[in-house]
mmCIF file of C-alpha atoms in Angstrom:
data_model
loop_
_atom_site.group_PDB
_atom_site.id
_atom_site.type_symbol
_atom_site.label_atom_id
_atom_site.label_comp_id
_atom_site.label_asym_id
_atom_site.label_seq_id
_atom_site.Cartn_x
_atom_site.Cartn_y
_atom_site.Cartn_z
ATOM 1 C CA MET A 1 199.585 185.823 53.826
ATOM 2 C CA PRO A 2 202.684 183.703 55.605
ATOM 3 C CA ALA A 3 204.925 186.641 55.245
ATOM 4 C CA ASP A 4 202.634 189.293 56.721
ATOM 5 C CA LEU A 5 201.490 187.405 59.720
ATOM 6 C CA ALA A 6 205.592 186.681 60.248
ATOM 7 C CA ARG A 7 205.838 190.338 60.207
ATOM 8 C CA LEU A 8 203.221 190.849 62.699
ATOM 9 C CA PRO A 9 204.432 191.977 66.610
ATOM 10 C CA GLY A 10 203.705 189.309 69.216
ATOM 11 C CA TRP A 11 200.599 191.533 70.352
ATOM 12 C CA ALA A 12 198.956 191.853 66.849
ATOM 13 C CA GLN A 13 199.090 187.921 66.523
ATOM 14 C CA TRP A 14 197.897 187.448 69.698
ATOM 15 C CA PHE A 15 194.540 189.776 68.968
ATOM 16 C CA LEU A 16 194.081 188.356 65.491
ATOM 17 C CA LEU A 17 194.448 184.576 66.869
ATOM 18 C CA ILE A 18 191.855 185.464 70.015
ATOM 19 C CA ALA A 19 189.470 187.224 67.466
ATOM 20 C CA LEU A 20 189.581 184.209 65.231
ATOM 21 C CA ALA A 21 189.099 181.629 67.989
ATOM 22 C CA ALA A 22 186.081 183.842 69.262
ATOM 23 C CA LEU A 23 184.666 184.368 65.959
ATOM 24 C CA LEU A 24 184.910 180.272 65.223
ATOM 25 C CA SER A 25 183.804 179.462 68.751
ATOM 26 C CA LEU A 26 180.432 181.587 68.132
ATOM 27 C CA GLY A 27 179.873 180.043 64.545
ATOM 28 C CA LEU A 28 179.879 176.557 65.823
ATOM 29 C CA LYS A 29 177.999 177.418 68.842
ATOM 30 C CA ALA A 30 175.090 178.605 66.666
ATOM 31 C CA ALA A 31 175.511 175.639 64.733
ATOM 32 C CA GLY A 32 174.599 173.727 67.830
ATOM 33 C CA MET A 33 178.210 172.088 67.915
ATOM 34 C CA PRO A 34 178.935 170.543 71.175
ATOM 35 C CA ALA A 35 182.894 172.185 72.601
ATOM 36 C CA SER A 36 182.411 174.818 70.563
ATOM 37 C CA GLN A 37 184.598 176.821 73.164
ATOM 38 C CA LEU A 38 187.424 173.823 72.307
ATOM 39 C CA LEU A 39 186.939 173.175 68.732
ATOM 40 C CA GLY A 40 186.987 176.618 67.316
ATOM 41 C CA PRO A 41 190.068 177.863 69.295
ATOM 42 C CA MET A 42 191.426 174.598 67.563
ATOM 43 C CA ALA A 43 190.615 175.016 64.000
ATOM 44 C CA ALA A 44 191.496 178.927 64.449
ATOM 45 C CA SER A 45 195.039 177.661 65.409
ATOM 46 C CA ILE A 46 195.516 175.513 62.856
ATOM 47 C CA LEU A 47 194.644 177.807 60.304
ATOM 48 C CA PHE A 48 197.028 180.570 62.283
ATOM 49 C CA SER A 49 199.903 178.516 62.500
ATOM 50 C CA LEU A 50 199.816 177.361 58.786
ATOM 51 C CA GLY A 51 199.537 180.899 57.560
ATOM 52 C CA GLY A 52 202.699 181.676 58.996
ATOM 53 C CA GLY A 53 201.813 183.134 62.547
ATOM 54 C CA THR A 54 204.696 182.565 65.317
ATOM 55 C CA VAL A 55 203.400 183.140 68.653
ATOM 56 C CA ARG A 56 203.137 180.057 70.959
ATOM 57 C CA LEU A 57 201.290 179.557 74.283
ATOM 58 C CA PRO A 58 203.582 179.008 77.282
ATOM 59 C CA ARG A 59 203.926 175.463 78.215
ATOM 60 C CA GLY A 60 203.087 176.227 81.832
ATOM 61 C CA LEU A 61 199.606 177.671 80.987
ATOM 62 C CA TYR A 62 198.896 174.626 79.034
ATOM 63 C CA ILE A 63 199.665 172.237 81.745
ATOM 64 C CA ALA A 64 197.219 174.473 84.034
ATOM 65 C CA ALA A 65 194.647 174.151 81.886
ATOM 66 C CA GLN A 66 195.250 170.091 81.617
ATOM 67 C CA GLY A 67 195.249 170.236 85.367
ATOM 68 C CA MET A 68 191.483 172.332 85.419
ATOM 69 C CA VAL A 69 190.252 169.309 82.700
ATOM 70 C CA GLY A 70 191.297 167.123 85.635
ATOM 71 C CA CYS A 71 189.065 169.226 87.950
ATOM 72 C CA LEU A 72 186.188 168.951 85.801
ATOM 73 C CA ILE A 73 186.628 165.226 85.425
ATOM 74 C CA ALA A 74 187.122 164.731 89.043
ATOM 75 C CA THR A 75 183.592 166.621 89.180
ATOM 76 C CA GLN A 76 181.803 164.187 87.241
ATOM 77 C CA VAL A 77 183.599 160.765 88.840
ATOM 78 C CA THR A 78 181.766 159.070 91.200
ATOM 79 C CA PRO A 79 182.279 155.906 93.132
ATOM 80 C CA GLU A 80 180.059 154.482 90.098
ATOM 81 C CA ILE A 81 183.069 154.443 88.022
ATOM 82 C CA LEU A 82 184.610 151.860 90.121
ATOM 83 C CA HIS A 83 181.091 150.212 90.633
ATOM 84 C CA THR A 84 180.906 150.091 86.546
ATOM 85 C CA PHE A 85 184.831 148.650 86.298
ATOM 86 C CA ILE A 86 183.663 145.706 89.109
ATOM 87 C CA ALA A 87 180.721 144.819 87.269
ATOM 88 C CA ASP A 88 181.853 145.053 83.426
ATOM 89 C CA TRP A 89 185.670 144.667 83.873
ATOM 90 C CA PRO A 90 186.088 141.812 81.246
ATOM 91 C CA LEU A 91 184.565 143.655 78.714
ATOM 92 C CA ILE A 92 186.161 146.829 79.693
ATOM 93 C CA VAL A 93 189.432 145.147 79.483
ATOM 94 C CA ALA A 94 189.021 143.284 76.390
ATOM 95 C CA ALA A 95 187.863 147.025 74.689
ATOM 96 C CA VAL A 96 191.096 148.737 76.202
ATOM 97 C CA LEU A 97 193.246 145.648 74.575
ATOM 98 C CA SER A 98 191.408 145.875 71.325
ATOM 99 C CA THR A 99 192.179 149.352 70.869
ATOM 100 C CA LEU A 100 195.880 148.828 71.684
ATOM 101 C CA ALA A 101 196.120 145.870 69.261
ATOM 102 C CA ALA A 102 194.367 147.562 66.528
ATOM 103 C CA SER A 103 196.902 150.707 66.782
ATOM 104 C CA SER A 104 199.880 148.668 67.190
ATOM 105 C CA LEU A 105 198.979 146.523 64.055
ATOM 106 C CA THR A 106 198.384 149.597 62.311
ATOM 107 C CA GLY A 107 201.585 151.162 63.531
ATOM 108 C CA TRP A 108 203.563 147.937 62.508
ATOM 109 C CA LEU A 109 201.746 147.816 59.008
ATOM 110 C CA MET A 110 203.132 151.495 58.200
ATOM 111 C CA THR A 111 206.397 150.804 59.715
ATOM 112 C CA MET A 112 207.222 147.253 57.704
ATOM 113 C CA TRP A 113 205.837 149.512 54.138
ATOM 114 C CA ARG A 114 208.400 152.166 55.090
ATOM 115 C CA VAL A 115 205.388 154.944 55.016
ATOM 116 C CA LEU A 116 207.453 156.448 57.604
ATOM 117 C CA PRO A 117 211.187 156.714 58.730
ATOM 118 C CA GLY A 118 212.575 154.124 61.442
ATOM 119 C CA THR A 119 209.821 153.187 64.128
ATOM 120 C CA THR A 120 207.832 156.875 64.203
ATOM 121 C CA ALA A 121 204.813 154.710 62.571
ATOM 122 C CA ILE A 122 204.471 152.552 65.589
ATOM 123 C CA TRP A 123 204.829 155.554 68.462
ATOM 124 C CA GLY A 124 202.764 158.049 66.469
ATOM 125 C CA THR A 125 199.812 154.848 66.232
ATOM 126 C CA ALA A 126 199.736 154.787 70.019
ATOM 127 C CA PRO A 127 196.078 155.426 71.225
ATOM 128 C CA GLY A 128 196.302 157.955 73.736
ATOM 129 C CA GLY A 129 198.844 159.712 75.828
ATOM 130 C CA ALA A 130 200.012 162.032 72.920
ATOM 131 C CA SER A 131 202.556 163.926 74.952
ATOM 132 C CA ALA A 132 204.198 160.965 76.923
ATOM 133 C CA MET A 133 204.418 159.303 73.426
ATOM 134 C CA VAL A 134 206.397 162.181 71.660
ATOM 135 C CA VAL A 135 208.433 162.306 74.560
ATOM 136 C CA MET A 136 209.420 158.761 74.934
ATOM 137 C CA ALA A 137 209.547 158.332 71.133
ATOM 138 C CA GLU A 138 212.511 160.913 70.624
ATOM 139 C CA SER A 139 214.424 158.923 73.335
ATOM 140 C CA PHE A 140 213.996 155.561 71.272
ATOM 141 C CA GLY A 141 214.927 157.483 68.247
ATOM 142 C CA ALA A 142 211.688 158.116 66.495
ATOM 143 C CA ASP A 143 211.208 161.624 64.669
ATOM 144 C CA ALA A 144 209.483 163.520 67.153
ATOM 145 C CA ARG A 145 207.757 166.073 64.897
ATOM 146 C CA LEU A 146 206.356 163.442 62.777
ATOM 147 C CA VAL A 147 205.295 161.436 65.946
ATOM 148 C CA ALA A 148 203.599 164.697 67.513
ATOM 149 C CA LEU A 149 201.735 165.251 63.927
ATOM 150 C CA MET A 150 200.093 161.647 63.907
ATOM 151 C CA GLN A 151 199.284 162.225 67.630
ATOM 152 C CA TYR A 152 197.764 165.730 67.628
ATOM 153 C CA LEU A 153 196.075 165.188 64.111
ATOM 154 C CA ARG A 154 194.425 161.845 65.261
ATOM 155 C CA VAL A 155 193.270 163.989 68.336
ATOM 156 C CA VAL A 156 191.949 166.951 65.874
ATOM 157 C CA CYS A 157 189.789 163.995 64.051
ATOM 158 C CA VAL A 158 188.735 162.143 67.177
ATOM 159 C CA ALA A 159 187.472 165.411 68.709
ATOM 160 C CA GLY A 160 185.740 166.328 65.356
ATOM 161 C CA ALA A 161 183.939 163.473 64.995
ATOM 162 C CA ALA A 162 183.081 163.102 68.670
ATOM 163 C CA ALA A 163 181.610 166.506 68.276
ATOM 164 C CA LEU A 164 179.486 165.578 65.203
ATOM 165 C CA VAL A 165 178.221 162.421 66.929
ATOM 166 C CA ALA A 166 177.517 164.156 70.098
ATOM 167 C CA HIS A 167 175.432 166.787 67.665
ATOM 168 C CA TYR A 168 173.189 164.267 66.322
ATOM 169 C CA VAL A 169 173.011 161.366 68.858
ATOM 170 C CA ALA A 170 172.059 164.318 71.366
ATOM 171 C CA ALA A 171 170.160 166.032 69.783
ATOM 172 C CA SER A 172 166.798 164.165 70.628
ATOM 173 C CA LEU A 173 168.007 164.231 74.337
ATOM 174 C CA PRO A 174 166.267 166.893 76.533
ATOM 175 C CA THR A 175 168.802 170.041 77.078
ATOM 176 C CA PRO A 176 169.284 170.986 80.726
ATOM 177 C CA PRO A 177 168.970 174.496 81.200
ATOM 178 C CA PRO A 178 172.333 176.633 80.553
ATOM 179 C CA ALA A 179 174.743 177.087 84.024
ATOM 180 C CA PRO A 180 174.815 181.333 84.310
ATOM 181 C CA TRP A 181 177.833 182.540 82.346
ATOM 182 C CA VAL A 182 179.082 184.395 85.546
ATOM 183 C CA PRO A 183 177.635 182.612 88.597
ATOM 184 C CA LEU A 184 178.188 183.767 92.146
ATOM 185 C CA ILE A 185 181.774 182.230 93.255
ATOM 186 C CA ARG A 186 181.768 180.323 96.595
ATOM 187 C CA PRO A 187 185.491 181.305 97.651
ATOM 188 C CA LEU A 188 186.261 178.206 99.222
ATOM 189 C CA ASP A 189 184.987 175.839 96.532
ATOM 190 C CA PHE A 190 186.359 177.845 93.732
ATOM 191 C CA ALA A 191 189.941 178.173 95.675
ATOM 192 C CA THR A 192 189.735 174.581 96.084
ATOM 193 C CA GLY A 193 189.711 174.205 92.422
ATOM 194 C CA LEU A 194 192.502 176.419 91.758
ATOM 195 C CA ILE A 195 194.299 174.859 94.249
ATOM 196 C CA LEU A 196 193.650 171.124 92.986
ATOM 197 C CA ALA A 197 194.635 171.803 89.295
ATOM 198 C CA GLY A 198 197.535 173.778 90.160
ATOM 199 C CA GLY A 199 198.925 171.668 92.783
ATOM 200 C CA GLY A 200 198.147 168.463 91.186
ATOM 201 C CA ALA A 201 199.827 169.703 88.006
ATOM 202 C CA TRP A 202 202.753 170.699 89.532
ATOM 203 C CA LEU A 203 203.111 167.394 91.275
ATOM 204 C CA ALA A 204 202.876 165.380 88.182
ATOM 205 C CA ARG A 205 205.352 167.848 86.418
ATOM 206 C CA ARG A 206 207.827 167.382 89.286
ATOM 207 C CA PHE A 207 207.575 163.378 89.493
ATOM 208 C CA ARG A 208 207.341 163.230 85.857
ATOM 209 C CA ILE A 209 204.318 161.223 85.712
ATOM 210 C CA PRO A 210 203.322 160.587 82.190
ATOM 211 C CA ALA A 211 200.007 162.695 81.338
ATOM 212 C CA GLY A 212 199.933 163.460 84.944
ATOM 213 C CA PRO A 213 198.583 167.332 84.462
ATOM 214 C CA VAL A 214 195.491 165.540 83.922
ATOM 215 C CA LEU A 215 195.603 162.342 85.757
ATOM 216 C CA VAL A 216 196.599 163.475 89.250
ATOM 217 C CA PRO A 217 193.877 166.355 90.067
ATOM 218 C CA MET A 218 191.508 163.709 88.203
ATOM 219 C CA LEU A 219 192.386 161.102 90.712
ATOM 220 C CA ILE A 220 192.817 163.321 93.679
ATOM 221 C CA GLY A 221 190.148 165.278 93.126
ATOM 222 C CA ALA A 222 187.636 162.351 92.662
ATOM 223 C CA VAL A 223 188.507 160.675 95.662
ATOM 224 C CA LEU A 224 188.058 163.774 97.381
ATOM 225 C CA HIS A 225 184.714 164.808 95.833
ATOM 226 C CA SER A 226 183.203 161.401 95.649
ATOM 227 C CA ALA A 227 183.799 161.117 99.674
ATOM 228 C CA GLY A 228 182.096 164.212 100.262
ATOM 229 C CA LEU A 229 185.380 165.919 101.474
ATOM 230 C CA ILE A 230 185.340 168.415 98.917
ATOM 231 C CA GLU A 231 183.498 170.367 96.470
ATOM 232 C CA ILE A 232 184.804 171.801 93.320
ATOM 233 C CA GLN A 233 183.498 175.040 91.534
ATOM 234 C CA LEU A 234 184.681 175.844 87.810
ATOM 235 C CA PRO A 235 182.436 178.828 86.587
ATOM 236 C CA PRO A 236 181.622 178.725 83.004
ATOM 237 C CA TRP A 237 183.907 181.497 82.012
ATOM 238 C CA LEU A 238 186.873 179.728 83.719
ATOM 239 C CA MET A 239 186.027 176.775 81.716
ATOM 240 C CA ALA A 240 185.803 178.930 78.497
ATOM 241 C CA VAL A 241 189.649 179.938 78.788
ATOM 242 C CA VAL A 242 190.613 176.776 79.971
ATOM 243 C CA TYR A 243 189.172 175.177 76.559
ATOM 244 C CA GLY A 244 190.348 177.790 74.413
ATOM 245 C CA VAL A 245 194.288 177.323 75.888
ATOM 246 C CA ILE A 246 193.625 173.775 75.157
ATOM 247 C CA GLY A 247 192.639 173.937 71.544
ATOM 248 C CA CYS A 248 194.971 176.684 70.659
ATOM 249 C CA SER A 249 198.218 174.604 71.973
ATOM 250 C CA ILE A 250 197.186 171.634 70.049
ATOM 251 C CA GLY A 251 196.262 173.818 66.829
ATOM 252 C CA LEU A 252 199.406 175.669 67.218
ATOM 253 C CA GLY A 253 201.454 172.671 66.638
ATOM 254 C CA PHE A 254 200.593 172.459 63.606
ATOM 255 C CA THR A 255 203.522 174.325 61.642
ATOM 256 C CA ARG A 256 204.265 174.277 57.751
ATOM 257 C CA GLN A 257 207.384 172.782 58.635
ATOM 258 C CA VAL A 258 206.012 169.888 59.885
ATOM 259 C CA LEU A 259 203.519 169.360 57.386
ATOM 260 C CA ALA A 260 205.872 169.899 54.472
ATOM 261 C CA ARG A 261 207.919 166.778 55.752
ATOM 262 C CA ALA A 262 205.075 164.833 56.209
ATOM 263 C CA ALA A 263 203.255 165.886 52.868
ATOM 264 C CA ARG A 264 203.861 162.644 50.933
ATOM 265 C CA ALA A 265 203.125 160.528 53.974
ATOM 266 C CA LEU A 266 199.774 161.988 55.062
ATOM 267 C CA PRO A 267 197.478 160.183 52.931
ATOM 268 C CA MET A 268 198.823 157.127 54.644
ATOM 269 C CA ILE A 269 198.634 159.052 57.847
ATOM 270 C CA LEU A 270 195.362 159.776 57.670
ATOM 271 C CA LEU A 271 193.995 156.166 56.570
ATOM 272 C CA SER A 272 195.880 154.982 59.826
ATOM 273 C CA ILE A 273 193.530 157.362 61.977
ATOM 274 C CA PHE A 274 190.351 156.757 59.746
ATOM 275 C CA VAL A 275 190.832 153.360 60.210
ATOM 276 C CA LEU A 276 191.480 153.202 63.907
ATOM 277 C CA MET A 277 188.306 155.030 64.662
ATOM 278 C CA ALA A 278 186.244 152.998 62.490
ATOM 279 C CA LEU A 279 187.410 150.075 64.287
ATOM 280 C CA CYS A 280 186.905 151.964 67.896
ATOM 281 C CA ALA A 281 183.641 153.094 66.059
ATOM 282 C CA LEU A 282 182.531 149.239 65.410
ATOM 283 C CA MET A 283 183.602 148.274 68.956
ATOM 284 C CA SER A 284 181.757 150.909 70.546
ATOM 285 C CA LEU A 285 178.441 149.027 68.741
ATOM 286 C CA GLY A 286 179.569 145.995 70.488
ATOM 287 C CA LEU A 287 179.332 147.757 73.899
ATOM 288 C CA VAL A 288 175.788 148.932 73.106
ATOM 289 C CA TRP A 289 174.704 145.361 72.186
ATOM 290 C CA LEU A 290 176.697 143.362 75.344
ATOM 291 C CA LEU A 291 176.108 146.376 78.083
ATOM 292 C CA GLY A 292 172.990 148.260 76.660
ATOM 293 C CA VAL A 293 174.753 151.716 77.183
ATOM 294 C CA ASP A 294 173.478 154.301 74.847
ATOM 295 C CA LEU A 295 175.461 155.218 71.546
ATOM 296 C CA LEU A 296 177.013 158.148 72.502
ATOM 297 C CA THR A 297 178.360 157.018 75.697
ATOM 298 C CA ALA A 298 179.872 153.837 73.988
ATOM 299 C CA TYR A 299 181.150 155.773 71.338
ATOM 300 C CA LEU A 300 183.009 158.606 73.724
ATOM 301 C CA ALA A 301 184.303 155.637 75.710
ATOM 302 C CA MET A 302 185.822 153.940 72.598
ATOM 303 C CA SER A 303 187.224 156.906 71.138
ATOM 304 C CA PRO A 304 190.941 156.556 70.471
ATOM 305 C CA GLY A 305 192.784 159.310 72.375
ATOM 306 C CA GLY A 306 191.757 163.060 73.461
ATOM 307 C CA ILE A 307 190.653 162.061 76.989
ATOM 308 C CA ASP A 308 190.328 166.079 77.631
ATOM 309 C CA SER A 309 188.525 166.857 74.406
ATOM 310 C CA VAL A 310 186.252 163.947 74.997
ATOM 311 C CA ALA A 311 185.591 164.379 78.664
ATOM 312 C CA VAL A 312 184.386 168.085 77.408
ATOM 313 C CA ILE A 313 182.284 166.786 74.908
ATOM 314 C CA GLY A 314 181.047 163.877 76.971
ATOM 315 C CA ALA A 315 179.880 166.884 79.491
ATOM 316 C CA ALA A 316 178.111 168.949 76.839
ATOM 317 C CA GLY A 317 176.083 165.626 75.333
ATOM 318 C CA GLN A 318 175.135 164.417 78.494
ATOM 319 C CA ALA A 319 176.833 161.106 78.051
ATOM 320 C CA ASP A 320 177.175 158.431 81.063
ATOM 321 C CA MET A 321 180.553 160.137 82.149
ATOM 322 C CA SER A 322 181.233 157.593 84.925
ATOM 323 C CA PHE A 323 181.586 154.722 82.205
ATOM 324 C CA VAL A 324 183.250 157.268 79.518
ATOM 325 C CA MET A 325 186.162 157.872 82.305
ATOM 326 C CA ALA A 326 186.404 154.331 83.237
ATOM 327 C CA LEU A 327 187.292 153.141 80.062
ATOM 328 C CA GLN A 328 189.167 155.913 78.808
ATOM 329 C CA THR A 329 191.152 156.143 82.350
ATOM 330 C CA MET A 330 191.771 152.384 81.960
ATOM 331 C CA ARG A 331 192.875 152.999 78.131
ATOM 332 C CA LEU A 332 195.114 155.797 78.813
ATOM 333 C CA LEU A 333 197.111 154.098 81.559
ATOM 334 C CA ALA A 334 197.516 150.716 79.425
ATOM 335 C CA VAL A 335 199.125 153.004 76.691
ATOM 336 C CA ILE A 336 201.280 154.724 79.122
ATOM 337 C CA LEU A 337 202.528 151.629 80.949
ATOM 338 C CA LEU A 338 202.326 149.100 77.905
ATOM 339 C CA GLY A 339 202.852 151.320 75.286
ATOM 340 C CA PRO A 340 206.784 151.704 75.399
ATOM 341 C CA PRO A 341 207.707 147.896 75.928
ATOM 342 C CA LEU A 342 205.285 147.255 73.251
ATOM 343 C CA ALA A 343 206.519 149.795 70.545
ATOM 344 C CA ARG A 344 210.194 148.148 71.567
ATOM 345 C CA ALA A 345 208.876 144.711 70.982
ATOM 346 C CA LEU A 346 207.192 145.837 67.390
ATOM 347 C CA SER A 347 210.236 148.060 66.449
ATOM 348 C CA ARG A 348 212.658 144.760 67.116
ATOM 349 C CA SER A 349 210.374 142.894 64.938
ATOM 350 C CA ALA A 350 210.193 145.207 62.225
ATOM 351 C CA GLY A 351 213.886 145.350 62.294
ATOM 352 C CA ARG A 352 214.550 142.125 61.918
ATOM 353 C CA LYS A 353 212.178 141.486 58.994
ATOM 354 C CA ASP A 354 213.423 144.252 57.482
ATOM 355 C CA ALA A 355 216.724 143.051 57.617
ATOM 356 C CA ARG A 356 215.855 139.553 56.285
ATOM 357 C CA SER A 357 214.164 141.314 53.501
ATOM 358 C CA SER A 358 217.240 143.377 52.687
ATOM 359 C CA ALA A 359 219.349 140.198 52.853
ATOM 360 C CA GLY A 360 217.175 138.641 50.460
ATOM 361 C CA GLU A 361 217.631 141.183 48.120
ATOM 362 C CA ASP A 362 221.535 140.946 48.285
#
């Protein structure tokens, strides 16, 4: 199969990938799985890449899709997010710092046990900002390919687990009537969404803002939308394309070469991901008990990474998106701001301990 796929021309590979993504999306949708338009292409792309496919999505297309997700979040972010943070800021800050502490401890232990070379594990376990962590890890001497493996494998696991939780928890909730697949386009509102997504993503890339393609349109759009200055129309057919682009971009990053290099460490990588997810799930039960939020909202708010997929799943599962995005945004900002100095500090600590151990052996 790998050789057959690699020999196919580009257009034929794209045709097969799109067909497989559509088939899996329809299958997941028929099974009642939330975010099937994201998870189907993601699964199809992983299988396609491991099967020898060589096509890759243009980076600009992925950035544009991230901008559209930022617009989607902006339509759901209201002044209630600020009110939520003001009202519950001690618990939100504690939840964010607890997630960061759990991920840092996991990465430090993997470094001490030499599961992965150098500081790769410390960067790879950071709970969010995957693309930013990969770029920064490479500049600090870590193996960017393995960091990408850890980061995006966690995104896949988090998205899959969140979709399952949404499927079972939201099953008892009333289902809203489905939006028409091809609604009547309101030209101004539709153009506003496209300009906000494209312009915000461009600004983020121009000024090298980490996770900016999502954050910049989200923050600008949220302020203007909540103030009643703009309306944004995102038709279902457009968002289906956006979800497909994001799913394919993540899935196609799982090459056979990357997995071959990480084969021996893969059990420990998966264990670290599941431990972090389990700790976050336990902390989400604490949010349910302390704040009285519903289980789906608490679980999605504490999910360690994948802010775009969490937004998609939360919207489909009728979670309290103001609370989810308040906590997710705070955690993402904390990871981006605190991640690099924390990773450097843990790396130095692990390096000193490793040097003392080597000296003791000598």
